[in-house]
Each structure stands twice: as C-alpha cells, then as structure tokens.
PDB file of C-alpha atoms in Angstrom:
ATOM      1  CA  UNK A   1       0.000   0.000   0.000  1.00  0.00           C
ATOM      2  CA  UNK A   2       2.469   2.674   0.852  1.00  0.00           C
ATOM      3  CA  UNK A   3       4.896   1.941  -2.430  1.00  0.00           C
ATOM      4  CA  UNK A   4       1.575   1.643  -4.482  1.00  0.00           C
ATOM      5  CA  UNK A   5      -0.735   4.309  -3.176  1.00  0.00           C
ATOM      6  CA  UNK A   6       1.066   6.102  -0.737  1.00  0.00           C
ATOM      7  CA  UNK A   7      -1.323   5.358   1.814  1.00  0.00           C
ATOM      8  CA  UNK A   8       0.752   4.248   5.361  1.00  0.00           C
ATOM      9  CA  UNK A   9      -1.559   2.250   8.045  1.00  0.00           C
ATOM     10  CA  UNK A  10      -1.118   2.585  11.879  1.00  0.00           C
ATOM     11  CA  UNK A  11      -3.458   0.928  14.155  1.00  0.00           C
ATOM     12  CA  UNK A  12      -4.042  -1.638  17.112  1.00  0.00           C
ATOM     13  CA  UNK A  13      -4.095  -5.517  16.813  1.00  0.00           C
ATOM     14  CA  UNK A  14      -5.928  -8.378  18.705  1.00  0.00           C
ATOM     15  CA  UNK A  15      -3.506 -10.421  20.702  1.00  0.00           C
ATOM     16  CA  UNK A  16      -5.439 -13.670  19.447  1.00  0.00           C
ATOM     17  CA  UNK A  17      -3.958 -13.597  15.758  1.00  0.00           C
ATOM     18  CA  UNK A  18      -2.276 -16.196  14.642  1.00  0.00           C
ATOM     19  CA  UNK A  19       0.223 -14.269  12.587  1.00  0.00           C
ATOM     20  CA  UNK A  20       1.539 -12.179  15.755  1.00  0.00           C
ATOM     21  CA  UNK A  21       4.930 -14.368  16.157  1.00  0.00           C
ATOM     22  CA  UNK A  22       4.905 -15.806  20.164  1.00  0.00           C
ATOM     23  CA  UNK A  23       7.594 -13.177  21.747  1.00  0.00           C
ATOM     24  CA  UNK A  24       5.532  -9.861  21.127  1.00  0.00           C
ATOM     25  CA  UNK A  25       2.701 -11.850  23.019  1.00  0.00           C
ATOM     26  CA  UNK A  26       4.685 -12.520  25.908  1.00  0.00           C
ATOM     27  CA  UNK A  27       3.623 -10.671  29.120  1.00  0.00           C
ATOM     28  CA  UNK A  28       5.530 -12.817  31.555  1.00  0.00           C
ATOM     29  CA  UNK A  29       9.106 -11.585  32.726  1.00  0.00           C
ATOM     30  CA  UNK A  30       8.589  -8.127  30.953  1.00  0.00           C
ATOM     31  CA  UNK A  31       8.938  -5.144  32.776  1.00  0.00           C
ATOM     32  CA  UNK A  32       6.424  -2.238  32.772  1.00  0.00           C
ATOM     33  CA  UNK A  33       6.459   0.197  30.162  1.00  0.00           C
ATOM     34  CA  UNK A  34       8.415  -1.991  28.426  1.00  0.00           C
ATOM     35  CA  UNK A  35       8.550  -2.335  24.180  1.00  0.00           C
ATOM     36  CA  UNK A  36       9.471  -5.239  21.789  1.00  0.00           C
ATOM     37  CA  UNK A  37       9.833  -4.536  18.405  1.00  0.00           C
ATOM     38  CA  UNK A  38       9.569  -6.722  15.447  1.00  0.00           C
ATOM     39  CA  UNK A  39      10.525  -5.990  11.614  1.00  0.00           C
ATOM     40  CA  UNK A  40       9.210  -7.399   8.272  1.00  0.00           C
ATOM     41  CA  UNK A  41      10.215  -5.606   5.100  1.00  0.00           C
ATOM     42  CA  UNK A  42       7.975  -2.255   5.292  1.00  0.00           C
ATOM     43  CA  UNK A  43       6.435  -3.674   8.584  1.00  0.00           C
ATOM     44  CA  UNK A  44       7.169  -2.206  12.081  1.00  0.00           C
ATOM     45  CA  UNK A  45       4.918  -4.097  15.043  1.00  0.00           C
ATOM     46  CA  UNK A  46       5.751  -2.900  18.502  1.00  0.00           C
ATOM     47  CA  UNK A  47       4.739  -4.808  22.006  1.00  0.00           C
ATOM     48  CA  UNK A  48       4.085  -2.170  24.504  1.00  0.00           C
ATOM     49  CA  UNK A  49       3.454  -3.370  28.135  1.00  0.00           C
ATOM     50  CA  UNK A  50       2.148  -0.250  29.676  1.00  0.00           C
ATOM     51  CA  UNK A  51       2.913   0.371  33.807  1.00  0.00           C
ATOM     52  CA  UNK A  52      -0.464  -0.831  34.549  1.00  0.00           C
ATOM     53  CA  UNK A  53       0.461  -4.502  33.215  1.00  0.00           C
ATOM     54  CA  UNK A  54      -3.119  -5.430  32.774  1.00  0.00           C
ATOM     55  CA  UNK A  55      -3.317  -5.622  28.708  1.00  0.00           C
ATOM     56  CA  UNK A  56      -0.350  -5.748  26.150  1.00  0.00           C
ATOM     57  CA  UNK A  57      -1.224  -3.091  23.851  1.00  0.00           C
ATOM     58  CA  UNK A  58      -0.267  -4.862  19.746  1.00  0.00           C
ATOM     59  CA  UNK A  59       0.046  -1.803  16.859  1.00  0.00           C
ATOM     60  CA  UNK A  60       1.704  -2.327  13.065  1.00  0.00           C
ATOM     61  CA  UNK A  61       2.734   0.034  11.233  1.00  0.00           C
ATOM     62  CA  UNK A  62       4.096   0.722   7.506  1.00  0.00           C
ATOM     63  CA  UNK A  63       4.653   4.576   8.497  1.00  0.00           C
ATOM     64  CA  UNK A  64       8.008   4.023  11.057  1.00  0.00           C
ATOM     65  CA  UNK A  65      10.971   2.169   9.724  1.00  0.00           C
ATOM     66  CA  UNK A  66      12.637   2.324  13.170  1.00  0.00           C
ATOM     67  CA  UNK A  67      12.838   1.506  16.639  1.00  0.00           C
ATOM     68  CA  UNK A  68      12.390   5.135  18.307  1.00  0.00           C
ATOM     69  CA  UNK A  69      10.986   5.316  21.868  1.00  0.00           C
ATOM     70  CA  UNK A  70      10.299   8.736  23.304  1.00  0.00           C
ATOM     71  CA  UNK A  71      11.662  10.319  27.013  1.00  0.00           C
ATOM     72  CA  UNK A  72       8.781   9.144  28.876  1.00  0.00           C
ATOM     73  CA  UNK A  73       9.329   5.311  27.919  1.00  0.00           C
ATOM     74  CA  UNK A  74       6.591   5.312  24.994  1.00  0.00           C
ATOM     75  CA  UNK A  75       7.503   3.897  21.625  1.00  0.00           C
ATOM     76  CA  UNK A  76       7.003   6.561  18.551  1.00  0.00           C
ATOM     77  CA  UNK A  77       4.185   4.733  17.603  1.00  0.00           C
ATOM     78  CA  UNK A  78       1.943   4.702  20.487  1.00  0.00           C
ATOM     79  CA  UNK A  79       2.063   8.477  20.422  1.00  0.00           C
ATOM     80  CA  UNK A  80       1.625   8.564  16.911  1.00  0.00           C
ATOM     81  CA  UNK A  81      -1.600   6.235  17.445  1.00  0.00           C
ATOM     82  CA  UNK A  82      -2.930   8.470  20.031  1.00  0.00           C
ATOM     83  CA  UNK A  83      -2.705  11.473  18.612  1.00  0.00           C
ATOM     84  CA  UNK A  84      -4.285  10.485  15.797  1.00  0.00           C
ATOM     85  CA  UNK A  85      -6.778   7.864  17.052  1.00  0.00           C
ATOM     86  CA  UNK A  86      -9.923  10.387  16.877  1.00  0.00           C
ATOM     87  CA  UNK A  87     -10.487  10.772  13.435  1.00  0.00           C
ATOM     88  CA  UNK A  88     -12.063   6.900  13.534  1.00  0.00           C
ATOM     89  CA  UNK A  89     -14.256   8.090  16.530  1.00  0.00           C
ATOM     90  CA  UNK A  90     -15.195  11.767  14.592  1.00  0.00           C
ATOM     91  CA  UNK A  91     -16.452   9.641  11.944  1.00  0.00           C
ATOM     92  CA  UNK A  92     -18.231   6.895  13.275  1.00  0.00           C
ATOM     93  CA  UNK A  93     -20.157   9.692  15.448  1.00  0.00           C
ATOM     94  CA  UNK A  94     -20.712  11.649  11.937  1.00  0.00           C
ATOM     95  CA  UNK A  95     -22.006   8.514  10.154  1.00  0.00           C
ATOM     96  CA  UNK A  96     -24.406   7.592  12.687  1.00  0.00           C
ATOM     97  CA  UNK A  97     -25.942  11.471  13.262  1.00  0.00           C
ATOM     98  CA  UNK A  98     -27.209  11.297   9.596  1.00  0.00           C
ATOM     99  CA  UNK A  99     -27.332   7.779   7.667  1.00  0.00           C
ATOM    100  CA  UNK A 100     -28.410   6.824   4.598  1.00  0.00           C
ATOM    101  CA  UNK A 101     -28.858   2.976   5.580  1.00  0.00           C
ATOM    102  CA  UNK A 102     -31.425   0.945   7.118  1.00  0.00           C
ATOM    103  CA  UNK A 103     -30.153  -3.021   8.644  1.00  0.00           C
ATOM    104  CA  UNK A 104     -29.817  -4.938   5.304  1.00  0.00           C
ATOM    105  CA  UNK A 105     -29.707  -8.877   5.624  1.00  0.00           C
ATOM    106  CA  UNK A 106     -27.091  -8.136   2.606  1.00  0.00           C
ATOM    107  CA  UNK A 107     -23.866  -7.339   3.008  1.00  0.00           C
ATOM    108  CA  UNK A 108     -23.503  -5.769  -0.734  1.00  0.00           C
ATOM    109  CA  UNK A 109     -26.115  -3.661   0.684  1.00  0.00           C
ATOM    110  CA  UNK A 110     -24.466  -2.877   3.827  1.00  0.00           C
ATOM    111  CA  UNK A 111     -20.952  -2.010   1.642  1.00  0.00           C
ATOM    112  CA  UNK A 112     -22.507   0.059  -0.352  1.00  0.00           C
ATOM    113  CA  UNK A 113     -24.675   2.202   2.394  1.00  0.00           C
ATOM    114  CA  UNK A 114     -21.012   2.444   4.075  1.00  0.00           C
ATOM    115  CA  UNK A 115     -19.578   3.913   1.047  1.00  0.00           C
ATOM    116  CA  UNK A 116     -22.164   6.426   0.471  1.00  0.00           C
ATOM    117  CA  UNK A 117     -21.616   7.292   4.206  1.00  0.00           C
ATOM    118  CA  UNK A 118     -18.232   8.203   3.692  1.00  0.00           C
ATOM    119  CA  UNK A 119     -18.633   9.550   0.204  1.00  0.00           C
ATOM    120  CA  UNK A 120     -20.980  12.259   1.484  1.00  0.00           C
ATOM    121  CA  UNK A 121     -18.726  12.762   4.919  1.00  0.00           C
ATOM    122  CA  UNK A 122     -15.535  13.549   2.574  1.00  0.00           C
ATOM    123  CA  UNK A 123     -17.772  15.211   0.140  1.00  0.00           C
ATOM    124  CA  UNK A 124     -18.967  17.543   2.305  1.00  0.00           C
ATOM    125  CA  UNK A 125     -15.405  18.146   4.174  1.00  0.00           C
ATOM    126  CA  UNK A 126     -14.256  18.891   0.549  1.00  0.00           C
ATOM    127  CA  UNK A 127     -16.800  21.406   0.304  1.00  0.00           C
ATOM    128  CA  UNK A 128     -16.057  23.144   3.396  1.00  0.00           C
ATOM    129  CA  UNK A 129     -12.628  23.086   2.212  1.00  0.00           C
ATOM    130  CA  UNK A 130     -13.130  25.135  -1.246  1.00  0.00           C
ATOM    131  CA  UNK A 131     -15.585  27.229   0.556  1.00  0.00           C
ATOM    132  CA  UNK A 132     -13.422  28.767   3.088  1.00  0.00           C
ATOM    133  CA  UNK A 133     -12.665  31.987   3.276  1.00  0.00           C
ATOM    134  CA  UNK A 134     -16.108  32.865   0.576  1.00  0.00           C
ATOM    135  CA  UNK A 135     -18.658  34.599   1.607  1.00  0.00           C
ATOM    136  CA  UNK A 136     -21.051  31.372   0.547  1.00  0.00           C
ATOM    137  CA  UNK A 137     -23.492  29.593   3.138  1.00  0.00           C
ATOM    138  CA  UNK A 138     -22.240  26.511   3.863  1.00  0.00           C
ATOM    139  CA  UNK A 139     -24.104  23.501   3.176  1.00  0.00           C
ATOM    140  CA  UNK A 140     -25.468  21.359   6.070  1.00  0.00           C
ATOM    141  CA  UNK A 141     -24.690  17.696   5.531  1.00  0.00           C
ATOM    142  CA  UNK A 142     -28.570  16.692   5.633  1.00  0.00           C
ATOM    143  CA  UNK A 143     -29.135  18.808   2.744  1.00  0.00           C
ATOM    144  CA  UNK A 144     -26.145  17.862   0.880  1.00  0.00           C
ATOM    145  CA  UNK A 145     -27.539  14.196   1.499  1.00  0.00           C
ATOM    146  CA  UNK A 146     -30.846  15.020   0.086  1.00  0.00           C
ATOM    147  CA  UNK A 147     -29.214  16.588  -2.895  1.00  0.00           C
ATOM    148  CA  UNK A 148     -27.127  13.314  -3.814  1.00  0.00           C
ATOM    149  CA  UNK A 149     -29.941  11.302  -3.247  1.00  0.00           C
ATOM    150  CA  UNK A 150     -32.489  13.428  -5.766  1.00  0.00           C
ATOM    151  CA  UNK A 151     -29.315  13.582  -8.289  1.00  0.00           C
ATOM    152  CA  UNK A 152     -29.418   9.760  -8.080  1.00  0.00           C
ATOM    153  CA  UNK A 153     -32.973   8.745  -8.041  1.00  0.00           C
ATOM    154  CA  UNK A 154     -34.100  11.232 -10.562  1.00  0.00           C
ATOM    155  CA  UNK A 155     -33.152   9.742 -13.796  1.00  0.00           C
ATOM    156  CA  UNK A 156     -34.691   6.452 -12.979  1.00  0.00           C
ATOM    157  CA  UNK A 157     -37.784   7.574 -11.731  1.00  0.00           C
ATOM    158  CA  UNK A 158     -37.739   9.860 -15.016  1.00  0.00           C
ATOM    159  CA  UNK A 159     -36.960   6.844 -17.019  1.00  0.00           C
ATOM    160  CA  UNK A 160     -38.947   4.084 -15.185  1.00  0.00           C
ATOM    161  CA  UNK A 161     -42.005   6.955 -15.808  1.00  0.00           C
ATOM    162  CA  UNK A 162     -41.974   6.991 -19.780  1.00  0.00           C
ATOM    163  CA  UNK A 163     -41.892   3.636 -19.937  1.00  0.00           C
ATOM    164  CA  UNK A 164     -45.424   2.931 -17.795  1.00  0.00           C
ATOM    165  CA  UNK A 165     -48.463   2.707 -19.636  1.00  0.00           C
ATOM    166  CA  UNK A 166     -51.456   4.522 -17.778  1.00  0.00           C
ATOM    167  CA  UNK A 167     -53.717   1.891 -15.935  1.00  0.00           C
ATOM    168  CA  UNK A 168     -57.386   1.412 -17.240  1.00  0.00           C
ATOM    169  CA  UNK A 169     -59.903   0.929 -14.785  1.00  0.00           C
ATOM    170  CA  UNK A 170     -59.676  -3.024 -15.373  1.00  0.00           C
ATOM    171  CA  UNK A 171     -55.696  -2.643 -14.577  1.00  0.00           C
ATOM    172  CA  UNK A 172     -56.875  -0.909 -11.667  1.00  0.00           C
ATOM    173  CA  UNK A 173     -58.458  -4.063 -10.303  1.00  0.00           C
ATOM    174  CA  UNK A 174     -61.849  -2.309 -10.099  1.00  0.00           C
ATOM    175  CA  UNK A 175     -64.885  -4.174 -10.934  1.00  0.00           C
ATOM    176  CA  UNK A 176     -67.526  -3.706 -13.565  1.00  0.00           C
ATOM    177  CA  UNK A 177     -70.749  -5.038 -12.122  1.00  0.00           C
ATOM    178  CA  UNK A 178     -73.304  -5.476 -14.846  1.00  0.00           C
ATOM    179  CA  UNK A 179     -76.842  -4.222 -14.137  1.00  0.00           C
ATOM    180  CA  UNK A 180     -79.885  -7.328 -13.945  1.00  0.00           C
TER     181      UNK A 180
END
C-alpha cells in the first residue's frame, strides 16, 4: 500500500492472531512500560506493556521504519496512534448522526450504504474546504444528502415513468358489475 498508493496504516491488533509471532505476546518476565519490536520488510509491530500490566497493547505500522521510543518510555508509535486515534471516533459519530442505511440482511447492501456514508462525509469536508474563506453559506450535511440522493434517483424515476403505460380501470383491479 504505501509503495503503491502512498497510503501508510497505523493501528491496534488483537492479541489472538495467529500471525503475531509468540515473543511480542509474551507478558511474563517483561517489565512495565516496556517495548518489543519486530521488523518485516515495510512492517514495524511494537509490544508495549504499559505500567499498569493489565493488557499488552499490539500496533503495526508501515509509516516508522525504526525503533524510536520517546523520554517518557513510549515507543514513537503509540504516540503517533494516540494522537491520531480520533479521526475513527469523529467519523463513526458523523455517520451515525445522519445515515443513509437501514439493517440490510445483505452485506452488498451494507458495503454500499457504508460507502455512500463516507462519500458524502468527505464530500462535504471537501466542500467546506473550497468554501473557506467565501462569503457562501455553507451547506449542512442533511441537505447535501438530500441533494445526492435526488441527483441519483431522478433519472430512474424519469426513465422508469416513460416507460409505464397509464392503468385502465380493469388494470386498476376495479370491478364492472353489470346491471340485472
């Protein structure tokens, strides 16, 4: 990902994966705020055992090449991680104010209400972007929503109308009672 798109990845890992080699597992005979580090071409997983010694806290990462641990004990990566950690929250809570989804059984469904979720998020932080500093109302999210959704259900509703034929009344299911 990072030679072919540029995009770098840093977050936490389950201790309970099988492809976490045995020694950045181990919580026995460490000491607290202690770090392992392990290496695999553009890979960089740290094992940080924080003071508390309660949980041993896993993260990869393809964005730091080395082993650097700050003054107070922390590995580069942690701090990374938490300083950068709320964006997932921020969007979760911005998906779920306004949604575009109800609970599909299927999960092509569910992928693609996700995607327009964070097409009209980004969209809409885009806009805010090339907006600033103009004198321009911004647009509230809802209405942006709206918008897409008109934009998208227009043409077939347009073209699912011309091809309808009007109902008769026997189309209609209406009865013609005869008179006797």
């Amino acid at each position: 990902m990072l030679t072919n798109c540029g995009l770098t990845i840093v977050g936490t890992l389950r201790s309970n994966k099988p492809h976490i080699p045995p020694e950045m597992n181990m919580k026995i005979r460490r000491e607290a705020d202690s770090s392992a580090f392990c290496f695999d071409n553009d890979i960089t997983m740290v094992s940080y055992l924080p003071r508390t010694k309660k949980k041993l806290v896993l993260l990869p990462s393809i964005m730091h090449s080395q082993p650097t641990i700050d003054t107070n004990g922390k590995p580069e990566i942690i701090n990374y991680y938490n300083k950068t950690k709320g964006a997932v929250d921020t969007f979760d809570q911005m998906c779920s104010m306004y949604f575009c989804s109800r609970k599909p059984r299927r999960w092509h469904l569910c992928l693609f209400y996700g995607i327009v979720n964070a097409a009209t998020i980004n969209s809409r932080i885009i806009y805010s972007k090339n907006k600033e500093g103009q004198q321009v109302k911004k647009q509230e999210r809802r209405s942006l929503m709206q918008d897409l959704a008109l934009q998208m259900v227009t043409p077939w509703a347009q073209k699912k109308s011309q091809h309808t034929k009007p109902k008769t009344e026997y189309q209609t299911g209406h009865s013609i009672s005869a008179a006797g």
